[in-house]
Amino acid sequence: MTIESEPETSLDRTIDKLPEVPQARQFSGKVRESYSFENGTRAIVVTDRISAFDYVLGTIPLKGHVLNAISQFWFSELQKIGVPSHHLVSPHPNVSINTEVDVLPIEFVVRSYLTGSTVTSSWYAYQNNNRTICGIEMPEGMRKNEKLPAVILTPTTKAGKDGRDENISRYDIISNNIVSRDVYDKAEEYALKMFGHGQKVAAEKGLILVDTKYEMGLTKEGELIVADEVHTPDSSRYWIAETYETRMEEMCEPDSLDKEFVRNMIVDAGYDVNSTENPGKYMSDEIRLAACRKYLQLYEIFLGHPLTYAEPEISIKDAILSAKDQS
């Protein structure tokens, strides 16, 4: 599918509240709307909103469709390596039905390269925090976008819709009882296992999985499972493997297929990452459509075919309410 102008199918910033679902069970995030049901399921709507630097910038056409499909691909991959997830079914291109979990208040960020543009990135820590991130000291003499000597796990807090995430160490998480040691150790095991498999699958498709973040939660039975999304261009960085070495030699940013492209364009347009200003004013239509093309390219790489849009057989509302029939 090619994209030259704004399609009429773009899912806008807001989803109407549903009178069939109690208000206390409807939740709105930066990118997702979710609806919790008494049968222990949760419907998640992946909108076309895009967030960066902890702000919602606007929408990217078809982005929610792409993210939902790529997550489905990776949830299937997790079954192959024995990592449980919350995903049950996806009755609509933008909607997934999932097992309800008590989400941990920590995001598990796994990194393999020294890179990034945000204040929680490894590159920012390297430049501004004495090469230390989450209590981990990185080697001297490294360049931006260079591969780290070993994969590192660097958790962050979850600031919510209107706040900013912050890096936090394993020691602080456990000593402050934010997450118990047993749960943290299991989450760490899952995160590193998923990342290793993700890098292997990405490499087979000509990509480098640079870094990613995972969310996990506990079911009512106390089982730790993966939630939210996995290895999407919103939660992960992907570089084109074929051009990586050449781009490094030329002192250029790697060719990427992820949200970092948007962040870099926003910074190049004049945004200061230390600012509390909403960078949405820098989000031009040119950036939006260029980002859409990258998202569609990544979709085709993982799904094996171009995205062909057709009007869904079920409405978003009916897809959400179908969660009541799941168990």
mmCIF file of C-alpha atoms in Angstrom:
data_model
loop_
_atom_site.group_PDB
_atom_site.id
_atom_site.type_symbol
_atom_site.label_atom_id
_atom_site.label_comp_id
_atom_site.label_asym_id
_atom_site.label_seq_id
_atom_site.Cartn_x
_atom_site.Cartn_y
_atom_site.Cartn_z
ATOM 1 C CA MET A 1 0.000 0.000 0.000
ATOM 2 C CA THR A 2 1.378 3.436 -0.937
ATOM 3 C CA ILE A 3 0.508 6.594 0.963
ATOM 4 C CA GLU A 4 0.674 10.041 -0.627
ATOM 5 C CA SER A 5 -2.053 11.895 1.275
ATOM 6 C CA GLU A 6 -4.189 11.606 4.394
ATOM 7 C CA PRO A 7 -6.541 8.581 4.082
ATOM 8 C CA GLU A 8 -10.114 8.918 5.262
ATOM 9 C CA THR A 9 -9.626 5.861 7.502
ATOM 10 C CA SER A 10 -7.395 7.592 10.068
ATOM 11 C CA LEU A 11 -8.535 6.886 13.634
ATOM 12 C CA ASP A 12 -8.541 10.277 15.322
ATOM 13 C CA ARG A 13 -7.371 11.369 18.748
ATOM 14 C CA THR A 14 -10.461 10.409 20.712
ATOM 15 C CA ILE A 15 -12.730 7.398 21.015
ATOM 16 C CA ASP A 16 -16.252 8.041 22.238
ATOM 17 C CA LYS A 17 -17.081 6.782 25.710
ATOM 18 C CA LEU A 18 -19.299 3.716 25.656
ATOM 19 C CA PRO A 19 -22.491 3.850 27.742
ATOM 20 C CA GLU A 20 -22.456 0.030 27.858
ATOM 21 C CA VAL A 21 -19.239 0.088 29.909
ATOM 22 C CA PRO A 22 -19.095 1.729 33.371
ATOM 23 C CA GLN A 23 -17.028 4.919 33.300
ATOM 24 C CA ALA A 24 -14.723 3.502 35.978
ATOM 25 C CA ARG A 25 -13.798 0.712 33.565
ATOM 26 C CA GLN A 26 -12.863 2.981 30.644
ATOM 27 C CA PHE A 27 -9.274 4.216 30.415
ATOM 28 C CA SER A 28 -7.549 6.626 28.051
ATOM 29 C CA GLY A 29 -3.793 6.617 27.460
ATOM 30 C CA LYS A 30 -1.481 8.475 25.123
ATOM 31 C CA VAL A 31 -2.020 6.013 22.292
ATOM 32 C CA ARG A 32 -4.540 3.444 23.529
ATOM 33 C CA GLU A 33 -8.088 3.393 24.842
ATOM 34 C CA SER A 34 -9.033 0.394 26.962
ATOM 35 C CA TYR A 35 -12.174 -1.100 28.421
ATOM 36 C CA SER A 36 -12.215 -3.529 31.327
ATOM 37 C CA PHE A 37 -14.931 -6.155 31.750
ATOM 38 C CA GLU A 38 -16.107 -8.152 34.754
ATOM 39 C CA ASN A 39 -15.330 -11.464 33.053
ATOM 40 C CA GLY A 40 -11.601 -10.734 33.359
ATOM 41 C CA THR A 41 -10.976 -9.430 29.851
ATOM 42 C CA ARG A 42 -9.849 -6.050 28.561
ATOM 43 C CA ALA A 43 -10.467 -4.590 25.112
ATOM 44 C CA ILE A 44 -7.682 -2.325 23.851
ATOM 45 C CA VAL A 45 -8.133 0.100 20.959
ATOM 46 C CA VAL A 46 -4.864 1.104 19.297
ATOM 47 C CA THR A 47 -5.497 4.560 17.862
ATOM 48 C CA ASP A 48 -3.467 6.394 15.241
ATOM 49 C CA ARG A 49 -2.149 8.811 17.873
ATOM 50 C CA ILE A 50 1.597 9.129 18.180
ATOM 51 C CA SER A 51 3.437 10.197 21.325
ATOM 52 C CA ALA A 52 7.030 11.308 21.706
ATOM 53 C CA PHE A 53 8.925 12.998 24.507
ATOM 54 C CA ASP A 54 5.921 12.019 26.718
ATOM 55 C CA TYR A 55 3.485 14.149 24.696
ATOM 56 C CA VAL A 56 0.809 13.263 22.151
ATOM 57 C CA LEU A 57 1.858 14.932 18.883
ATOM 58 C CA GLY A 58 -1.081 14.085 16.638
ATOM 59 C CA THR A 59 -1.884 11.122 14.399
ATOM 60 C CA ILE A 60 -0.093 8.952 11.848
ATOM 61 C CA PRO A 61 -2.431 7.461 9.218
ATOM 62 C CA LEU A 62 -3.038 3.705 9.696
ATOM 63 C CA LYS A 63 -0.594 3.559 12.593
ATOM 64 C CA GLY A 64 -2.982 1.757 14.951
ATOM 65 C CA HIS A 65 -3.703 -0.911 12.352
ATOM 66 C CA VAL A 66 0.031 -1.482 11.843
ATOM 67 C CA LEU A 67 0.835 -1.653 15.551
ATOM 68 C CA ASN A 68 -1.987 -4.069 16.287
ATOM 69 C CA ALA A 69 -0.963 -6.397 13.454
ATOM 70 C CA ILE A 70 2.735 -6.376 14.346
ATOM 71 C CA SER A 71 1.918 -7.077 17.997
ATOM 72 C CA GLN A 72 -0.199 -10.062 16.914
ATOM 73 C CA PHE A 73 2.785 -11.359 14.934
ATOM 74 C CA TRP A 74 5.040 -11.096 17.971
ATOM 75 C CA PHE A 75 2.510 -12.527 20.437
ATOM 76 C CA SER A 76 2.508 -15.627 18.227
ATOM 77 C CA GLU A 77 6.309 -15.640 18.341
ATOM 78 C CA LEU A 78 6.237 -15.520 22.154
ATOM 79 C CA GLN A 79 4.327 -18.807 22.198
ATOM 80 C CA LYS A 80 7.304 -20.440 20.455
ATOM 81 C CA ILE A 81 9.658 -19.473 23.292
ATOM 82 C CA GLY A 82 7.286 -20.183 26.168
ATOM 83 C CA VAL A 83 6.604 -16.601 27.251
ATOM 84 C CA PRO A 84 2.907 -16.065 28.126
ATOM 85 C CA SER A 85 1.061 -12.948 26.968
ATOM 86 C CA HIS A 86 -2.308 -11.339 27.580
ATOM 87 C CA HIS A 87 -3.474 -11.539 23.953
ATOM 88 C CA LEU A 88 -6.605 -13.554 23.127
ATOM 89 C CA VAL A 89 -8.069 -12.372 19.800
ATOM 90 C CA SER A 90 -8.168 -9.317 17.528
ATOM 91 C CA PRO A 91 -11.696 -8.883 16.113
ATOM 92 C CA HIS A 92 -10.907 -5.548 14.408
ATOM 93 C CA PRO A 93 -7.706 -4.105 12.832
ATOM 94 C CA ASN A 94 -7.416 -1.607 15.705
ATOM 95 C CA VAL A 95 -8.809 -3.727 18.550
ATOM 96 C CA SER A 96 -7.443 -6.592 20.616
ATOM 97 C CA ILE A 97 -9.154 -8.600 23.366
ATOM 98 C CA ASN A 98 -6.852 -9.558 26.201
ATOM 99 C CA THR A 99 -6.685 -11.178 29.607
ATOM 100 C CA GLU A 100 -6.977 -8.557 32.354
ATOM 101 C CA VAL A 101 -3.778 -8.079 34.352
ATOM 102 C CA ASP A 102 -2.573 -5.904 37.177
ATOM 103 C CA VAL A 103 0.137 -4.078 35.203
ATOM 104 C CA LEU A 104 3.464 -3.583 36.965
ATOM 105 C CA PRO A 105 4.378 0.090 37.569
ATOM 106 C CA ILE A 106 7.662 -0.425 35.706
ATOM 107 C CA GLU A 107 8.542 -0.689 32.024
ATOM 108 C CA PHE A 108 11.376 -3.077 31.200
ATOM 109 C CA VAL A 109 13.666 -1.489 28.610
ATOM 110 C CA VAL A 110 16.263 -3.725 26.953
ATOM 111 C CA ARG A 111 19.111 -2.113 25.012
ATOM 112 C CA SER A 112 21.804 -3.425 22.714
ATOM 113 C CA TYR A 113 23.105 -0.153 21.240
ATOM 114 C CA LEU A 114 24.135 3.252 22.574
ATOM 115 C CA THR A 115 21.515 5.516 21.040
ATOM 116 C CA GLY A 116 18.363 7.574 21.518
ATOM 117 C CA SER A 117 17.160 11.163 21.689
ATOM 118 C CA THR A 118 15.064 11.336 24.873
ATOM 119 C CA VAL A 119 16.214 12.105 28.411
ATOM 120 C CA THR A 120 15.749 8.427 29.339
ATOM 121 C CA SER A 121 17.869 7.168 26.433
ATOM 122 C CA SER A 122 21.245 5.506 26.828
ATOM 123 C CA TRP A 123 22.902 8.194 24.686
ATOM 124 C CA TYR A 124 21.543 10.992 26.912
ATOM 125 C CA ALA A 125 22.823 9.139 29.995
ATOM 126 C CA TYR A 126 26.192 8.654 28.325
ATOM 127 C CA GLN A 127 26.541 12.374 27.648
ATOM 128 C CA ASN A 128 24.927 13.818 30.764
ATOM 129 C CA ASN A 129 24.963 11.235 33.555
ATOM 130 C CA ASN A 130 28.593 10.159 33.639
ATOM 131 C CA ARG A 131 27.926 7.223 31.261
ATOM 132 C CA THR A 132 25.615 5.650 33.855
ATOM 133 C CA ILE A 133 22.056 4.480 33.288
ATOM 134 C CA CYS A 134 19.939 2.671 35.913
ATOM 135 C CA GLY A 135 23.065 2.008 37.964
ATOM 136 C CA ILE A 136 24.881 0.483 34.969
ATOM 137 C CA GLU A 137 28.122 2.148 33.863
ATOM 138 C CA MET A 138 28.796 2.066 30.143
ATOM 139 C CA PRO A 139 32.355 1.912 28.710
ATOM 140 C CA GLU A 140 34.410 4.969 27.835
ATOM 141 C CA GLY A 141 35.110 6.023 24.287
ATOM 142 C CA MET A 142 31.910 4.873 22.623
ATOM 143 C CA ARG A 143 30.181 6.630 19.735
ATOM 144 C CA LYS A 144 26.473 7.190 19.319
ATOM 145 C CA ASN A 145 24.715 4.210 17.699
ATOM 146 C CA GLU A 146 27.582 1.850 18.513
ATOM 147 C CA LYS A 147 26.765 -1.629 19.801
ATOM 148 C CA LEU A 148 27.122 -2.060 23.545
ATOM 149 C CA PRO A 149 29.466 -4.793 24.826
ATOM 150 C CA ALA A 150 26.448 -6.660 26.204
ATOM 151 C CA VAL A 151 22.682 -6.336 26.291
ATOM 152 C CA ILE A 152 21.494 -4.284 29.289
ATOM 153 C CA LEU A 153 18.141 -4.014 31.071
ATOM 154 C CA THR A 154 17.290 -0.442 32.068
ATOM 155 C CA PRO A 155 13.841 -0.113 33.706
ATOM 156 C CA THR A 156 11.819 3.078 33.774
ATOM 157 C CA THR A 157 8.970 4.307 35.898
ATOM 158 C CA LYS A 158 5.558 4.794 34.286
ATOM 159 C CA ALA A 159 4.523 8.404 34.649
ATOM 160 C CA GLY A 160 1.039 8.082 33.162
ATOM 161 C CA LYS A 161 -0.691 10.079 30.456
ATOM 162 C CA ASP A 162 0.505 13.539 31.519
ATOM 163 C CA GLY A 163 3.851 12.781 33.160
ATOM 164 C CA ARG A 164 7.394 11.796 32.202
ATOM 165 C CA ASP A 165 9.047 8.418 32.593
ATOM 166 C CA GLU A 166 12.271 8.222 34.581
ATOM 167 C CA ASN A 167 15.067 5.675 34.637
ATOM 168 C CA ILE A 168 15.282 3.604 37.804
ATOM 169 C CA SER A 169 17.702 0.918 38.969
ATOM 170 C CA ARG A 170 16.914 -2.670 39.877
ATOM 171 C CA TYR A 171 18.162 -1.927 43.398
ATOM 172 C CA ASP A 172 15.740 0.978 43.871
ATOM 173 C CA ILE A 173 12.815 -1.007 42.479
ATOM 174 C CA ILE A 174 13.333 -3.905 44.873
ATOM 175 C CA SER A 175 14.489 -1.958 47.950
ATOM 176 C CA ASN A 176 11.473 0.374 47.698
ATOM 177 C CA ASN A 177 9.153 -2.606 47.155
ATOM 178 C CA ILE A 178 7.895 -1.198 43.864
ATOM 179 C CA VAL A 179 8.086 -4.735 42.505
ATOM 180 C CA SER A 180 9.034 -7.790 44.564
ATOM 181 C CA ARG A 181 12.375 -9.476 43.923
ATOM 182 C CA ASP A 182 10.739 -12.692 42.657
ATOM 183 C CA VAL A 183 8.487 -10.836 40.211
ATOM 184 C CA TYR A 184 11.326 -8.601 39.037
ATOM 185 C CA ASP A 185 13.645 -11.554 38.424
ATOM 186 C CA LYS A 186 10.961 -13.327 36.397
ATOM 187 C CA ALA A 187 10.250 -10.164 34.405
ATOM 188 C CA GLU A 188 13.961 -9.768 33.720
ATOM 189 C CA GLU A 189 14.132 -13.375 32.521
ATOM 190 C CA TYR A 190 11.194 -12.839 30.169
ATOM 191 C CA ALA A 191 12.519 -9.512 28.890
ATOM 192 C CA LEU A 192 15.949 -10.864 27.963
ATOM 193 C CA LYS A 193 14.430 -14.005 26.438
ATOM 194 C CA MET A 194 12.012 -11.967 24.303
ATOM 195 C CA PHE A 195 14.722 -9.568 23.210
ATOM 196 C CA GLY A 196 17.083 -12.353 22.203
ATOM 197 C CA HIS A 197 14.391 -14.025 20.125
ATOM 198 C CA GLY A 198 13.331 -10.663 18.724
ATOM 199 C CA GLN A 199 16.857 -9.899 17.541
ATOM 200 C CA LYS A 200 17.096 -13.324 15.886
ATOM 201 C CA VAL A 201 13.790 -12.943 13.995
ATOM 202 C CA ALA A 202 14.588 -9.338 13.039
ATOM 203 C CA ALA A 203 18.021 -10.344 11.710
ATOM 204 C CA GLU A 204 16.389 -12.976 9.499
ATOM 205 C CA LYS A 205 14.340 -10.160 7.975
ATOM 206 C CA GLY A 206 17.299 -7.839 7.403
ATOM 207 C CA LEU A 207 16.724 -5.702 10.508
ATOM 208 C CA ILE A 208 18.537 -4.884 13.722
ATOM 209 C CA LEU A 209 16.337 -4.827 16.819
ATOM 210 C CA VAL A 210 18.210 -2.067 18.627
ATOM 211 C CA ASP A 211 16.222 -1.718 21.838
ATOM 212 C CA THR A 212 12.679 -2.145 23.079
ATOM 213 C CA LYS A 213 10.428 -1.809 26.074
ATOM 214 C CA TYR A 214 8.074 -4.365 27.587
ATOM 215 C CA GLU A 215 5.133 -4.107 29.924
ATOM 216 C CA MET A 216 4.116 -7.016 32.128
ATOM 217 C CA GLY A 217 1.444 -7.686 34.685
ATOM 218 C CA LEU A 218 0.023 -10.254 37.062
ATOM 219 C CA THR A 219 -3.167 -12.176 36.394
ATOM 220 C CA LYS A 220 -5.694 -12.721 39.184
ATOM 221 C CA GLU A 221 -3.992 -16.096 39.730
ATOM 222 C CA GLY A 222 -0.658 -14.325 40.235
ATOM 223 C CA GLU A 223 0.926 -15.409 36.939
ATOM 224 C CA LEU A 224 3.306 -12.913 35.322
ATOM 225 C CA ILE A 225 2.465 -12.346 31.650
ATOM 226 C CA VAL A 226 3.423 -9.882 28.925
ATOM 227 C CA ALA A 227 0.938 -7.060 28.263
ATOM 228 C CA ASP A 228 0.421 -4.047 25.999
ATOM 229 C CA GLU A 229 2.508 -4.398 22.792
ATOM 230 C CA VAL A 230 5.622 -6.276 21.710
ATOM 231 C CA HIS A 231 8.336 -5.180 19.264
ATOM 232 C CA THR A 232 6.243 -2.590 17.464
ATOM 233 C CA PRO A 233 7.806 0.517 15.864
ATOM 234 C CA ASP A 234 6.416 2.498 18.810
ATOM 235 C CA SER A 235 8.049 0.373 21.499
ATOM 236 C CA SER A 236 11.219 -0.598 19.623
ATOM 237 C CA ARG A 237 13.970 0.744 17.415
ATOM 238 C CA TYR A 238 14.669 -1.059 14.146
ATOM 239 C CA TRP A 239 17.608 -0.297 11.890
ATOM 240 C CA ILE A 240 18.268 -1.590 8.370
ATOM 241 C CA ALA A 241 21.102 -4.086 8.831
ATOM 242 C CA GLU A 242 22.474 -3.782 5.288
ATOM 243 C CA THR A 243 23.293 -0.075 5.618
ATOM 244 C CA TYR A 244 24.252 0.099 9.308
ATOM 245 C CA GLU A 245 28.052 -0.152 8.921
ATOM 246 C CA THR A 246 28.135 2.297 6.020
ATOM 247 C CA ARG A 247 26.015 4.835 7.876
ATOM 248 C CA MET A 248 28.297 4.538 10.913
ATOM 249 C CA GLU A 249 31.384 5.104 8.744
ATOM 250 C CA GLU A 250 29.736 8.179 7.240
ATOM 251 C CA MET A 251 28.824 9.496 10.739
ATOM 252 C CA CYS A 252 25.137 9.429 9.801
ATOM 253 C CA GLU A 253 22.116 8.211 11.725
ATOM 254 C CA PRO A 254 21.201 4.596 10.846
ATOM 255 C CA ASP A 255 18.354 3.964 8.427
ATOM 256 C CA SER A 256 15.437 3.307 10.763
ATOM 257 C CA LEU A 257 11.872 1.989 10.595
ATOM 258 C CA ASP A 258 10.408 3.189 13.864
ATOM 259 C CA LYS A 259 9.211 6.162 15.893
ATOM 260 C CA GLU A 260 12.775 7.445 16.379
ATOM 261 C CA PHE A 261 12.509 8.932 12.903
ATOM 262 C CA VAL A 262 9.755 11.228 14.209
ATOM 263 C CA ARG A 263 11.751 12.150 17.313
ATOM 264 C CA ASN A 264 14.808 13.021 15.212
ATOM 265 C CA MET A 265 12.754 15.147 12.816
ATOM 266 C CA ILE A 266 11.162 16.996 15.742
ATOM 267 C CA VAL A 267 14.590 17.699 17.270
ATOM 268 C CA ASP A 268 15.983 18.784 13.882
ATOM 269 C CA ALA A 269 13.033 21.198 13.612
ATOM 270 C CA GLY A 270 14.166 22.923 16.812
ATOM 271 C CA TYR A 271 12.715 21.039 19.787
ATOM 272 C CA ASP A 272 14.796 20.947 22.997
ATOM 273 C CA VAL A 273 14.468 17.525 24.679
ATOM 274 C CA ASN A 274 14.912 19.161 28.096
ATOM 275 C CA SER A 275 11.973 21.474 27.473
ATOM 276 C CA THR A 276 8.542 21.053 29.057
ATOM 277 C CA GLU A 277 7.002 22.473 25.877
ATOM 278 C CA ASN A 278 4.675 20.189 23.925
ATOM 279 C CA PRO A 279 6.587 19.450 20.695
ATOM 280 C CA GLY A 280 3.390 18.888 18.733
ATOM 281 C CA LYS A 281 3.807 22.205 16.896
ATOM 282 C CA TYR A 282 6.813 20.718 15.091
ATOM 283 C CA MET A 283 4.734 17.803 13.758
ATOM 284 C CA SER A 284 4.226 18.667 10.092
ATOM 285 C CA ASP A 285 2.147 16.744 7.548
ATOM 286 C CA GLU A 286 5.412 15.903 5.794
ATOM 287 C CA ILE A 287 6.671 14.134 8.926
ATOM 288 C CA ARG A 288 3.338 12.396 9.466
ATOM 289 C CA LEU A 289 3.174 10.913 5.980
ATOM 290 C CA ALA A 290 6.866 9.996 5.928
ATOM 291 C CA ALA A 291 6.377 8.178 9.241
ATOM 292 C CA CYS A 292 3.343 6.392 7.817
ATOM 293 C CA ARG A 293 5.433 5.052 4.941
ATOM 294 C CA LYS A 294 8.001 3.679 7.399
ATOM 295 C CA TYR A 295 5.318 2.006 9.501
ATOM 296 C CA LEU A 296 3.798 0.413 6.384
ATOM 297 C CA GLN A 297 7.231 -0.800 5.270
ATOM 298 C CA LEU A 298 7.803 -2.493 8.633
ATOM 299 C CA TYR A 299 4.331 -4.048 8.441
ATOM 300 C CA GLU A 300 5.205 -5.585 5.077
ATOM 301 C CA ILE A 301 8.528 -6.932 6.359
ATOM 302 C CA PHE A 302 6.953 -8.757 9.302
ATOM 303 C CA LEU A 303 3.579 -9.749 7.849
ATOM 304 C CA GLY A 304 5.009 -10.741 4.461
ATOM 305 C CA HIS A 305 2.614 -8.678 2.371
ATOM 306 C CA PRO A 306 1.604 -5.024 1.932
ATOM 307 C CA LEU A 307 -1.198 -3.674 4.089
ATOM 308 C CA THR A 308 -4.431 -3.721 2.094
ATOM 309 C CA TYR A 309 -7.101 -1.687 3.817
ATOM 310 C CA ALA A 310 -10.729 -2.796 3.668
ATOM 311 C CA GLU A 311 -13.643 -1.597 5.747
ATOM 312 C CA PRO A 312 -13.780 -3.905 8.811
ATOM 313 C CA GLU A 313 -16.699 -6.316 9.025
ATOM 314 C CA ILE A 314 -17.255 -5.291 12.641
ATOM 315 C CA SER A 315 -17.371 -1.794 14.150
ATOM 316 C CA ILE A 316 -14.896 -0.687 16.795
ATOM 317 C CA LYS A 317 -17.734 -0.495 19.314
ATOM 318 C CA ASP A 318 -18.916 -4.051 18.605
ATOM 319 C CA ALA A 319 -15.333 -5.298 18.655
ATOM 320 C CA ILE A 320 -14.845 -3.765 22.109
ATOM 321 C CA LEU A 321 -18.085 -5.241 23.442
ATOM 322 C CA SER A 322 -17.164 -8.679 22.085
ATOM 323 C CA ALA A 323 -14.744 -8.903 25.014
ATOM 324 C CA LYS A 324 -17.768 -9.812 27.165
ATOM 325 C CA ASP A 325 -18.009 -13.099 25.243
ATOM 326 C CA GLN A 326 -14.370 -14.064 25.836
ATOM 327 C CA SER A 327 -13.061 -16.014 28.802
#
